[in-house]
Coordinates of C-alpha atoms and ligand atoms in Angstrom, one line a residue:
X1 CA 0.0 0.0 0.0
X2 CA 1.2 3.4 -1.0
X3 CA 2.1 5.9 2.2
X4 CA 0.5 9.0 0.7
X5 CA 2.0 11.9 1.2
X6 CA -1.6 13.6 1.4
X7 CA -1.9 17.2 2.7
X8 CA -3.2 16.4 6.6
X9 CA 0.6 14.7 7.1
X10 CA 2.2 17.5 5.4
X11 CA 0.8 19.9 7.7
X12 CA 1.3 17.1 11.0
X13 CA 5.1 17.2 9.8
X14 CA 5.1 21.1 9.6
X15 CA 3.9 21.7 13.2
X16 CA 6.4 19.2 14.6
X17 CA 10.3 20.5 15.8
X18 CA 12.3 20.9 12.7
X19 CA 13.9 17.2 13.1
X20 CA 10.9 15.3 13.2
X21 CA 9.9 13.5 9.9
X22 CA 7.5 11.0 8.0
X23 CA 10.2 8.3 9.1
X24 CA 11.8 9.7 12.6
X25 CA 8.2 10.0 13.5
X26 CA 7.5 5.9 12.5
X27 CA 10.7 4.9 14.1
X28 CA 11.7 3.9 17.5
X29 CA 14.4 6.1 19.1
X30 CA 17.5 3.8 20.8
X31 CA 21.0 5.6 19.8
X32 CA 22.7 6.5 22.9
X33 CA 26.1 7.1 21.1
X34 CA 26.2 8.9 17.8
X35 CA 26.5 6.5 14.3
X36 CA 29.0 9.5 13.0
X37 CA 32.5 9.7 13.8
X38 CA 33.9 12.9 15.0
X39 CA 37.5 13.3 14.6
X40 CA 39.0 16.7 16.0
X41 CA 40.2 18.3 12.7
X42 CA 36.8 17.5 10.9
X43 CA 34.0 20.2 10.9
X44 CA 31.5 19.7 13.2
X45 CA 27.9 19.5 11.8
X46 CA 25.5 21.9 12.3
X47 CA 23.5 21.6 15.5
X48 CA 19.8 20.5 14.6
X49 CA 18.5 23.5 16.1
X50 CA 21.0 25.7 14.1
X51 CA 20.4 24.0 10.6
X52 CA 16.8 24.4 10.8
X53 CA 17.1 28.3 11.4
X54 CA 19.3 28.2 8.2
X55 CA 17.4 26.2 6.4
X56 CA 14.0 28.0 6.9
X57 CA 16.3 31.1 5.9
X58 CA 17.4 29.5 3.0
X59 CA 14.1 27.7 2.2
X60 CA 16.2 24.4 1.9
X61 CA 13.2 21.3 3.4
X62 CA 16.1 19.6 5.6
X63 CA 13.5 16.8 5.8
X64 CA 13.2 16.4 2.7
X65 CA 16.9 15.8 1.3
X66 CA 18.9 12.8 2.2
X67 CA 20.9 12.8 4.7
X68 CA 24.6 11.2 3.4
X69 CA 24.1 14.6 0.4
X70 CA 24.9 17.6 3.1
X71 CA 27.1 15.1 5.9
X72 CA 30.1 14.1 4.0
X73 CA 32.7 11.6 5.7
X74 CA 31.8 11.6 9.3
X75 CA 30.5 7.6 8.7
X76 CA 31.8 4.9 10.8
X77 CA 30.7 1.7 8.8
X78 CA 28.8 2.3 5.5
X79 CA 28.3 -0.5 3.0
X80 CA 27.2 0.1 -0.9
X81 CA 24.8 -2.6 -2.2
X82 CA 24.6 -2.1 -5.5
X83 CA 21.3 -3.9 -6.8
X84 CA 19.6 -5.2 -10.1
X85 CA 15.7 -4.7 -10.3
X86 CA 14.3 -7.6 -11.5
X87 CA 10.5 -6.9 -11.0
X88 CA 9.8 -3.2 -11.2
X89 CA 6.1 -3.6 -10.6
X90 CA 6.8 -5.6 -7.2
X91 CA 9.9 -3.2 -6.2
X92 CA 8.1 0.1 -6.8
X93 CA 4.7 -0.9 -4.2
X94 CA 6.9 -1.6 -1.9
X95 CA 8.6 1.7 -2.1
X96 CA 6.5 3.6 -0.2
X97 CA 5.2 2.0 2.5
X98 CA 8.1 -0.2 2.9
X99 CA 11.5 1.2 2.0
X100 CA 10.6 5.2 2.7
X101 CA 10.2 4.8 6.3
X102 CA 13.7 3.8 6.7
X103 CA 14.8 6.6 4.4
X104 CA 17.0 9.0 6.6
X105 CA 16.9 12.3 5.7
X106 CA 19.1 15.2 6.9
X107 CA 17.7 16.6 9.4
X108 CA 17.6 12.9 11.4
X109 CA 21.3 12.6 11.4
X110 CA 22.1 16.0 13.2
X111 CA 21.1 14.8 16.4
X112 CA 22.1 11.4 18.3
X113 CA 18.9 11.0 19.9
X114 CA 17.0 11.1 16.2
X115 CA 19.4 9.5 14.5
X116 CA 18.4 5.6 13.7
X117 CA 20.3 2.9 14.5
X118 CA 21.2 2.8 10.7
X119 CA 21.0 5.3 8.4
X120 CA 19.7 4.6 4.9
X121 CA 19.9 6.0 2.0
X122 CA 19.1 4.9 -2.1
X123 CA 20.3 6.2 -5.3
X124 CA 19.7 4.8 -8.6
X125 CA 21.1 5.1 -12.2
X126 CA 20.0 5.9 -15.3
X127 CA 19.4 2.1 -16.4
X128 CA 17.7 2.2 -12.3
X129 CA 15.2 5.0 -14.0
X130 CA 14.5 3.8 -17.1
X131 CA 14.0 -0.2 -15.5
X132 CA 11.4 1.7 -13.2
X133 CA 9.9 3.7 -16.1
X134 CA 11.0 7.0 -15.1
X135 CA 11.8 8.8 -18.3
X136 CA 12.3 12.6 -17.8
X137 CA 15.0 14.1 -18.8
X138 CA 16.7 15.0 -15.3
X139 CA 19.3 17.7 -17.3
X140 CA 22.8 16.0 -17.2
X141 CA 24.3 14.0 -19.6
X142 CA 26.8 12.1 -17.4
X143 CA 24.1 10.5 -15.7
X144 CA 22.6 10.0 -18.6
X145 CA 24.9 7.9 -20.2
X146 CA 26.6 6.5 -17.2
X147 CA 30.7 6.6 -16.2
X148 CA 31.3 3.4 -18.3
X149 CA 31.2 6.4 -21.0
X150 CA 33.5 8.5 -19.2
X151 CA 36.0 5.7 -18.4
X152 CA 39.3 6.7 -20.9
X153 CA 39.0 9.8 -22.4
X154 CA 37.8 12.2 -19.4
X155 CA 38.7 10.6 -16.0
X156 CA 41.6 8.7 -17.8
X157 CA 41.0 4.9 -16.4
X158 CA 42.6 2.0 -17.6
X159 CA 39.0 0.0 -18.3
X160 CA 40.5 -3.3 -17.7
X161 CA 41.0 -2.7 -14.0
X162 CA 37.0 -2.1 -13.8
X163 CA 35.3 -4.3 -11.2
X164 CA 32.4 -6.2 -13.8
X165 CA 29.9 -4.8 -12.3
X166 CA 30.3 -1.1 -13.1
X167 CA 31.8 -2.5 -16.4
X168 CA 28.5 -3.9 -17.1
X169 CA 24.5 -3.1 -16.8
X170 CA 23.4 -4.7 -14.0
X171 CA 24.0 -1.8 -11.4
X172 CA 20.2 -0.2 -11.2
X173 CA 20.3 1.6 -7.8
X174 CA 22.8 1.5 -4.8
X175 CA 21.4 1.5 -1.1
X176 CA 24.1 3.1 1.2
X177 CA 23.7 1.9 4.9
X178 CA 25.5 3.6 7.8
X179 CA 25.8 2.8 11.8
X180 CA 28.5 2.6 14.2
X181 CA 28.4 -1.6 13.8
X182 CA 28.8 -4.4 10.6
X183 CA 25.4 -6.2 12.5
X184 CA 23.7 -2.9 12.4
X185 CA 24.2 -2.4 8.7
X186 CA 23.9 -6.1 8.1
X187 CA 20.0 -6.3 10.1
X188 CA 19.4 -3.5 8.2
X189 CA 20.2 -5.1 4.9
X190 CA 18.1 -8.1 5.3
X191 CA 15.3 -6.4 6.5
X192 CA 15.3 -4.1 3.1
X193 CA 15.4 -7.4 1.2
X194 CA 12.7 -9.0 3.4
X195 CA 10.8 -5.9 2.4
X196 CA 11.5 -5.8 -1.2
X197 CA 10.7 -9.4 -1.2
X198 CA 12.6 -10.7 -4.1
X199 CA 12.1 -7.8 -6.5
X200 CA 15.9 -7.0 -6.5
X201 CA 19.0 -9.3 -6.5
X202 CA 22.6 -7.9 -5.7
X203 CA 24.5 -6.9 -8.2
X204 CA 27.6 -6.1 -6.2
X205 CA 28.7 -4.4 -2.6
X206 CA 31.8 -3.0 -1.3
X207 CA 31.6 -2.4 2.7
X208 CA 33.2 0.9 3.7
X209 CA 34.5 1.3 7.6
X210 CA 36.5 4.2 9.0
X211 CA 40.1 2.8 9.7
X212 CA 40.7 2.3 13.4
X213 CA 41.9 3.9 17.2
X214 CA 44.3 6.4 16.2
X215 CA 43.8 6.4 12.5
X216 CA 39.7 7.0 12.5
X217 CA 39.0 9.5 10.0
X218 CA 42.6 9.0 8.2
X219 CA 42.2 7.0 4.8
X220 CA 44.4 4.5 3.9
X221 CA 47.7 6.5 2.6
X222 CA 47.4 8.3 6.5
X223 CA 46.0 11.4 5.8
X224 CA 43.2 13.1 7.8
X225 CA 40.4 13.5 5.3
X226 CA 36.9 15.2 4.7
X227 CA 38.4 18.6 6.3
X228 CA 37.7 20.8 3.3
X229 CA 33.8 20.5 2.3
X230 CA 32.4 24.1 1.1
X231 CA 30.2 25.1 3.9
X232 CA 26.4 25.0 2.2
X233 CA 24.1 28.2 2.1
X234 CA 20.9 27.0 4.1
X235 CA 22.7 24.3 5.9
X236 CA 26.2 24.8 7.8
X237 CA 28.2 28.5 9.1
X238 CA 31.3 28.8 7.6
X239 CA 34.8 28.5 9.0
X240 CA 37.0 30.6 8.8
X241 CA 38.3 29.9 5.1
X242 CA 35.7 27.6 3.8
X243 CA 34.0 28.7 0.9
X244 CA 30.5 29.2 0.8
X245 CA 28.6 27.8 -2.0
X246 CA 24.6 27.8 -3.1
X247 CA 22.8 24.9 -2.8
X248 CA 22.1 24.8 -6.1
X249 CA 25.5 23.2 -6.7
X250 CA 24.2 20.3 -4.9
X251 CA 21.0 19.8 -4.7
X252 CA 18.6 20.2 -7.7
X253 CA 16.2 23.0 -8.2
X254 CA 17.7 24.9 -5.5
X255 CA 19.3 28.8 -5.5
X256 CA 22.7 28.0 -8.1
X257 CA 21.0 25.5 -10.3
X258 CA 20.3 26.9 -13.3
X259 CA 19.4 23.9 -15.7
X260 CA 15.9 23.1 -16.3
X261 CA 14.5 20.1 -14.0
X262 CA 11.5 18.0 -14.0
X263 CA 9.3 19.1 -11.1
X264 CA 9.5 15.5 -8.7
X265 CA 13.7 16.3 -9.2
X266 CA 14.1 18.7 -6.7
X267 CA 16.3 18.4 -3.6
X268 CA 18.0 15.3 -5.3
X269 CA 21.6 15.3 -6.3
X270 CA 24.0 13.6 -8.8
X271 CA 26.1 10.8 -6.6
X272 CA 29.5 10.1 -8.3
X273 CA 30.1 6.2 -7.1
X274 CA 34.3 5.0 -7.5
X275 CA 36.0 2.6 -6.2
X276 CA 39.7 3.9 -5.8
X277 CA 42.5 1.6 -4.9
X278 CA 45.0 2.7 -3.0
X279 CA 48.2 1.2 -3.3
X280 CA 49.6 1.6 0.3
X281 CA 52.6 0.1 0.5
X282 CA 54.0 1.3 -3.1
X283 CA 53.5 5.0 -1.7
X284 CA 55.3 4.4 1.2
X285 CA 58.2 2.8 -0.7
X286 CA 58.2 5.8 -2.8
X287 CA 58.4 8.4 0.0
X288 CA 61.3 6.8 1.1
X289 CA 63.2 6.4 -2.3
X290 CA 62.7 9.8 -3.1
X291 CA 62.7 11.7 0.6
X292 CA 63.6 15.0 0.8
X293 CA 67.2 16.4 2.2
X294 CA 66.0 18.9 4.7
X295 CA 69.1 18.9 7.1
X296 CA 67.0 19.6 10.3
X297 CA 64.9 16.7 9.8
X298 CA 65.1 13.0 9.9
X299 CA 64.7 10.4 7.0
X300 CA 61.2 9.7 8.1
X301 CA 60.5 13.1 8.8
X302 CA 62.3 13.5 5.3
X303 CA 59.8 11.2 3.6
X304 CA 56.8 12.5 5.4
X305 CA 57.4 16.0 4.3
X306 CA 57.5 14.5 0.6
X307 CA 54.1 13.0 0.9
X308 CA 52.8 15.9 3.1
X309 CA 54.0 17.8 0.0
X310 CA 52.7 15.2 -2.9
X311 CA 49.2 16.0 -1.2
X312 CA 49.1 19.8 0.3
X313 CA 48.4 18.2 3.9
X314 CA 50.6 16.8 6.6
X315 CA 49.0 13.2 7.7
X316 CA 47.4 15.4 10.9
X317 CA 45.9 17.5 8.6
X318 CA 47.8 20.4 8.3
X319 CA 47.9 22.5 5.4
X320 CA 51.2 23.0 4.2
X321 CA 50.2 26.1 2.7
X322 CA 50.5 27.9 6.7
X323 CA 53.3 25.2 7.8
X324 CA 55.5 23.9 4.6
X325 CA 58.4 22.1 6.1
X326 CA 57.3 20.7 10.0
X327 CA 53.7 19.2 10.6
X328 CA 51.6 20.9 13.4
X329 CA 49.7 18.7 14.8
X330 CA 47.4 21.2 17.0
X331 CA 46.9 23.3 13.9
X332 CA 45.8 20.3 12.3
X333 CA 43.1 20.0 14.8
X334 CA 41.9 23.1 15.3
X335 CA 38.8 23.5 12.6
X336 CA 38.6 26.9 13.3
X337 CA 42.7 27.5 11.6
X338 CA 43.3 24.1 9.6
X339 CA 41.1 25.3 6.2
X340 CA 42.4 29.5 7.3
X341 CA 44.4 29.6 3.7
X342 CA 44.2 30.3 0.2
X343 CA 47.6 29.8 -1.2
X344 CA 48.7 33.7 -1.5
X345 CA 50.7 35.2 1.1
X346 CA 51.9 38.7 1.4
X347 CA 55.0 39.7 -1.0
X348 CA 54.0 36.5 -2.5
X349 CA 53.7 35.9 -6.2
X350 CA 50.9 33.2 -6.6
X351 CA 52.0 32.4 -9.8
X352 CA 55.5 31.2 -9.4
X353 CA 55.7 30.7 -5.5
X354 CA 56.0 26.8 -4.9
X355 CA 57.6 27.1 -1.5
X356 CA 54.5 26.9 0.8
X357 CA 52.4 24.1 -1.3
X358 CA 53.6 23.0 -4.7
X359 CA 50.7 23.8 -7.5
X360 CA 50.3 19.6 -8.2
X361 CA 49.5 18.9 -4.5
X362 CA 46.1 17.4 -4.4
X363 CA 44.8 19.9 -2.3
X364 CA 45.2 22.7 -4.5
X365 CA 44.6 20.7 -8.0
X366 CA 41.3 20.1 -7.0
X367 CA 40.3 23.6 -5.6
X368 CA 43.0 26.3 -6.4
X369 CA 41.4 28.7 -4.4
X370 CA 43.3 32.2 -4.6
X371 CA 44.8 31.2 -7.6
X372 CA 41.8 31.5 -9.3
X373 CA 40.5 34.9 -9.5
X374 CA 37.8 35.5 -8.4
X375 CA 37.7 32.7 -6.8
X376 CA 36.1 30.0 -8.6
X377 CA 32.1 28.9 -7.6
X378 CA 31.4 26.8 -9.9
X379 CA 33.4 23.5 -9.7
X380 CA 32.4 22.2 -6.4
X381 CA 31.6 18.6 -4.8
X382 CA 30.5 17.5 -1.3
X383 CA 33.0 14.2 -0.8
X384 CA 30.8 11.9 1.5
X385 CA 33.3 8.7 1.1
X386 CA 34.9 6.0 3.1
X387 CA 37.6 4.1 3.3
X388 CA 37.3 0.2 2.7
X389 CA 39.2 -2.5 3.0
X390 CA 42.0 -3.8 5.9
X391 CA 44.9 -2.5 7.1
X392 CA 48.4 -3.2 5.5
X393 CA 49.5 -6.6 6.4
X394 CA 53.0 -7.3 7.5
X395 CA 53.8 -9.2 4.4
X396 CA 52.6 -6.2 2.0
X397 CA 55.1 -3.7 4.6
X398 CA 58.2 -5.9 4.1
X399 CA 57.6 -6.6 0.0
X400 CA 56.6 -3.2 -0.4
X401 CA 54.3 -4.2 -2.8
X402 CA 50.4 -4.2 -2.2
X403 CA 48.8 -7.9 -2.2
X404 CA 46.9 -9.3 -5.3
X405 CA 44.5 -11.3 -3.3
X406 CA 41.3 -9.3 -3.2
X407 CA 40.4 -9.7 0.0
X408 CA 43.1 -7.6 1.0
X409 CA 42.3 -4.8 -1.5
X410 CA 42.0 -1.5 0.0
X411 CA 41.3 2.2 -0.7
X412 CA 38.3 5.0 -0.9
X413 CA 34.8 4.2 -1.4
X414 CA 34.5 7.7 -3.1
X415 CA 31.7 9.3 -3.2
X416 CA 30.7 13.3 -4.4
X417 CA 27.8 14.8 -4.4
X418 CA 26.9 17.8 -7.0
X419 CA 23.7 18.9 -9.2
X420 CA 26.1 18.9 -12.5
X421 CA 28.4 15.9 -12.7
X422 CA 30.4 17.6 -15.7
X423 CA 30.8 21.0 -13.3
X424 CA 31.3 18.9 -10.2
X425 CA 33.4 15.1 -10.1
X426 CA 33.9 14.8 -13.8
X427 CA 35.3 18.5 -13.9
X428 CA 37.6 18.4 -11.2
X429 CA 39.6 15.0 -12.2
X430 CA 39.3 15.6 -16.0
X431 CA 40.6 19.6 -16.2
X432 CA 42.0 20.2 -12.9
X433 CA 43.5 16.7 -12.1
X434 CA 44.6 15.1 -15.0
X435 CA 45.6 18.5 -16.4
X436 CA 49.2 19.0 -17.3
X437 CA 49.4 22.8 -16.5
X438 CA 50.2 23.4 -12.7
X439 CA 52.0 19.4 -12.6
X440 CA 49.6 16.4 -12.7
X441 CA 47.6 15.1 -9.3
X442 CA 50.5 13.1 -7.8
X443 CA 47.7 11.1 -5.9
X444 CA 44.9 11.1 -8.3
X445 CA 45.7 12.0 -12.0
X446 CA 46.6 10.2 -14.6
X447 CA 47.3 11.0 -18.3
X448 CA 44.0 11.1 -19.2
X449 CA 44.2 8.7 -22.1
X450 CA 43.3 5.4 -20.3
X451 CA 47.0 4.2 -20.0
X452 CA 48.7 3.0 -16.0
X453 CA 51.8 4.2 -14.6
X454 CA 52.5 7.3 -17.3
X455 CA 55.3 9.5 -15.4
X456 CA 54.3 12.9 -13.8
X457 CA 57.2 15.3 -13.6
X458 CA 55.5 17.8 -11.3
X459 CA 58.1 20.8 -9.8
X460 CA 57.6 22.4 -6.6
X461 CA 57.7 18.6 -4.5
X462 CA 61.5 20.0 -2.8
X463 CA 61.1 23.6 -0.9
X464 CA 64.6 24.1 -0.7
X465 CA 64.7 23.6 -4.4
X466 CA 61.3 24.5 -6.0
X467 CA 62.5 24.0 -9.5
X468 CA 63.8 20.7 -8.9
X469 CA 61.3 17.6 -10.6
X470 CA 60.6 14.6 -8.6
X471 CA 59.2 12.1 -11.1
X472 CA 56.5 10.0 -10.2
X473 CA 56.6 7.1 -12.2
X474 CA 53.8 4.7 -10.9
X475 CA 49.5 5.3 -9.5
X476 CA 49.4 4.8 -6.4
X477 CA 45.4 5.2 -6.7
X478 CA 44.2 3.3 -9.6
X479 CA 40.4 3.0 -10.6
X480 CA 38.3 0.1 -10.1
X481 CA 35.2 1.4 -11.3
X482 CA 31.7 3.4 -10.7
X483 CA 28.9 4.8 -11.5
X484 CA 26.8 7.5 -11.3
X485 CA 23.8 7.6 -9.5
X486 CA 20.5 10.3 -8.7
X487 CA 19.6 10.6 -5.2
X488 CA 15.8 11.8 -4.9
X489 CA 14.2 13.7 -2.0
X490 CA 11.7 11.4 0.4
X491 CA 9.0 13.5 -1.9
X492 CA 10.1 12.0 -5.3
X493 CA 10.8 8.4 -3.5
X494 CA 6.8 8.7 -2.5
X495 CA 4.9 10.3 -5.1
X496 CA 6.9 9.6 -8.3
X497 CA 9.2 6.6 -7.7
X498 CA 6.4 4.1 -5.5
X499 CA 3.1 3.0 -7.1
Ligands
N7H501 FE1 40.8 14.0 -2.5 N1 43.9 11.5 0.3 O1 43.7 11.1 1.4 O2 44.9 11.3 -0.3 N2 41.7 14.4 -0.7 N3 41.4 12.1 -2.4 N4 39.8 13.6 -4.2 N5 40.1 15.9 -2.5 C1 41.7 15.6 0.0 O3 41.0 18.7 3.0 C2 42.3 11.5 -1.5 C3 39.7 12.4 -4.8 C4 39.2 16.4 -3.4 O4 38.9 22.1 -0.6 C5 42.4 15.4 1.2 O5 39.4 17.2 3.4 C6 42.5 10.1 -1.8 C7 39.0 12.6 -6.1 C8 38.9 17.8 -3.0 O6 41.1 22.3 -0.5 C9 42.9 14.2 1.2 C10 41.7 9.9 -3.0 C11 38.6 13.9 -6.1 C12 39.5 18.0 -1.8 C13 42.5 13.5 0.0 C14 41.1 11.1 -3.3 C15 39.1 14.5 -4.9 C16 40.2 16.8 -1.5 C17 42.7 16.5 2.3 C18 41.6 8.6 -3.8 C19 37.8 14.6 -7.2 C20 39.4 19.3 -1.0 C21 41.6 16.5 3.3 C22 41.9 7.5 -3.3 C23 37.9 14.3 -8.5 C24 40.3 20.4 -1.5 C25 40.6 17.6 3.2 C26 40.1 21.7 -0.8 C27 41.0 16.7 -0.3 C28 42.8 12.2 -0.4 C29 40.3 11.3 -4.4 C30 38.9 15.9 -4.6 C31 43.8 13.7 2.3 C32 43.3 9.1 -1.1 C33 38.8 11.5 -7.1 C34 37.9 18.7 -3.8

């Protein structure tokens, strides 16, 4: 049976506090302990209370949208089923009445005592549409035709290290579940399949989880991640440094969106899936090969400034655009200072300058700040990812080379949220990362052409010698795969998407 959305509930949700929804309201409330991780250096979300004044401000429906759109990488274990429809009839009545309730939106996660014990949330792709005869046009073409069609020429993959999966045309939707526990996410799982009742078969699933103790929130090379997310209009106060963006970049239909949407569209947004590998141990080696000579330091020190270098952060956090050649680890976790830069410094020529953070560090590849002027508003993502696999074994540590046996495969369930996958994901590895100009992405570029292990001979890497190239002969992330994917609003899940 279809959960209406008829105007009596609307009204029932409106005169509830802002948090309260269709499905916080059907659930039962047992978190004690958040499902979100909260390292030091990371952004803290906005409190329920303030979100819901900047929202009404904004006119941004909190309780509409979500939830894993606005968060980004604050999850603790997340897994991605990816899922074939195989009766489309059966899958879409069960939609409403079944599925929506445990649909989390935004608004949910910002408190512990809303949040549920697992947070759901379901995208689908273009095939996932069309199999559920949805047929508008939803305005971008990259969705549209998939990232199998992106693979070589604009994100620069090597197809044949694809996972078949996203090689083939069996990935309809994804359902992304998040809690603090594997049994959570896994009771979770089988009661969405109880509910969908046979009307969708796996198609594949990678199981993300924070890396642990000391290392929670770090991804797999050792870096803290998911400091820099623009801070959203209508949803989070800006830090000092963070750039403010419309929602519109994000979510459909809102302020900044300027392409024309079907109606049901709004307060969805374009979810770029990939797989990244991370080759650990082959990093590491070449840190040390190629470590740096600064006299006052150590060799590990030596190698650490390299990669701290390579990436435009220390492994704390640190930019190395306010502290270039010693980490600071209480910078690095101070939210209010570590995102406080923009690459230009008084008596400082933007241009040529590589002594604070080389122009090929990741960091500034994928948003040059200052050194585009004005500052650019257009190419931005919200990165909502994970790490996956285990740690480095002891074997992979004294070979130096990473482990062929999948099961010990490990890197970054990557995930980026935009309303314009060509402006947003697509953009930022195909003209900012892969792009020669500046020094290639030592982390993620590649020579755009589909081809493994092309050289990079990116300056700036040495600060006592800025001119000096350090090649880089090798990936040390390497692509298996993804998709991209539409996340709707609870509206469109309930009056467009379930019969
Ligand atoms: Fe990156 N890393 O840990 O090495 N990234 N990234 N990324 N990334 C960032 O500031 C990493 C990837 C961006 O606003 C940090 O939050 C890894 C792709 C953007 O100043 C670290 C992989 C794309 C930013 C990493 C990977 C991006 C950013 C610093 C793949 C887009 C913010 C922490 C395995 C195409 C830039 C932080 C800003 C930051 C890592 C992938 C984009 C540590 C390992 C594919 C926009």
């Amino acid at each position: 049976m279809r959960f209406a959305f008829v105007p009596f509930l609307a009204v029932a949700i409106a005169l509830q506090p802002a948090f309260c929804t269709p499905s916080s309201v059907l659930k039962p409330r047992t978190r004690t302990n958040s499902l979100l991780i909260n390292p030091a250096a990371l952004p803290a979300l906005p409190s329920a209370q303030q979100a819901a004044s900047a929202s009404a401000e904004a006119g941004l429906n909190l309780t509409n949208i979500q939830g894993d759109i606005l968060i980004g990488m604050k999850k603790n274990k997340e897994l991605f089923f990816f899922f074939t429809i195989i009766n489309s009839t059966l899958f879409r009545s069960q939609l409403g009445s079944g599925i929506l309730p445990l649909i989390t939106p935004t608004s949910q996660l910002l408190a512990v005592d809303t949040q549920p014990t697992t947070a759901v949330n379901l995208a689908f792709s273009q095939r996932g549409l069309t199999t559920l005869d949805i047929t508008d046009d939803l305005g971008d073409t990259a969705f549209a035709n998939g990232q199998i069609d992106n693979v070589a020429s604009i994100l620069g993959d090597e197809t044949s290290n694809w996972e078949s999966a996203f090689a083939g045309t069996s990935i309809h939707g994804v359902f992304l579940l998040a809690s603090d526990t594997v049994d959570n996410v896994n009771a979770t799982l089988s009661q969405i399949q109880a509910l969908l009742n046979g009307s969708i078969t796996e198609a594949y699933s990678l199981q993300g989880q924070a890396r642990p103790a000391d290392q929670q929130g770090h991804e797999h090379f050792g870096f803290m991640d998911g400091i820099s997310n623009p801070a959203v209009t209508g949803f989070s106060t800006p830090l000092p440094g963070q750039q403010v963006i419309d929602p519109g970049l994000f979510l459909l239909g809102e302020t900044g969106d300027t392409v024309t949407r079907p109606a049901w569209a709004k307060d969805g947004s374009f979810l770029a899936f990939r797989q990244l590998q991370q080759r650990v141990p082959e990093f590491n080696k070449f840190l040390v090969d190629n470590a740096l000579s600064n006299p006052n330091l150590t060799a590990d020190q030596n190698a650490e400034l390299l990669g701290a270098r390579m990436m435009g952060r220390w492994k704390s956090g640190a930019p190395v655009d306010l502290t270039p050649t010693v980490d600071d680890p209480v910078l690095a976790a101070d939210p209010q200072r570590n995102n406080n830069f923009n690459y230009s410094h008084p008596g400082f020529d933007l241009d040529t300058d590589q002594t604070h953070c080389p122009f090929s560090a990741h960091l500034r590849k994928t948003n040059p700040r200052a050194g585009l002027n004005p500052e650019n508003t257009a190419n931005h993502i919200i990165r909502a990812g994970i790490p996956y696999g285990p740690e480095v074994t002891d074997a992979e540590n004294a070979s130096n080379v990473s482990s062929t046996d999948p099961s010990l495969e490990r890197g970054l369930a990557f995930v980026a949220y935009q309303s314009d996958i060509n402006a947003g994901f697509a953009f930022l590895q195909q003209l900012w990362a892969n792009n020669a100009a500046y020094g290639v992405d030592p982390i993620i570029g590649t020579d755009g052409l589909g081809q493994a292990d092309v050289p990079r001979s990116p300056s700036g890497l040495d600060p006592a010698d800025p001119t000096r190239i350090i090649t880089i002969d090798q990936d040390f992330v390497v692509s298996r795969g993804g998709e991209y994917f539409f996340s709707p609003s609870l509206s469109a899940i309930q009056n467009t998407l379930a019969i």
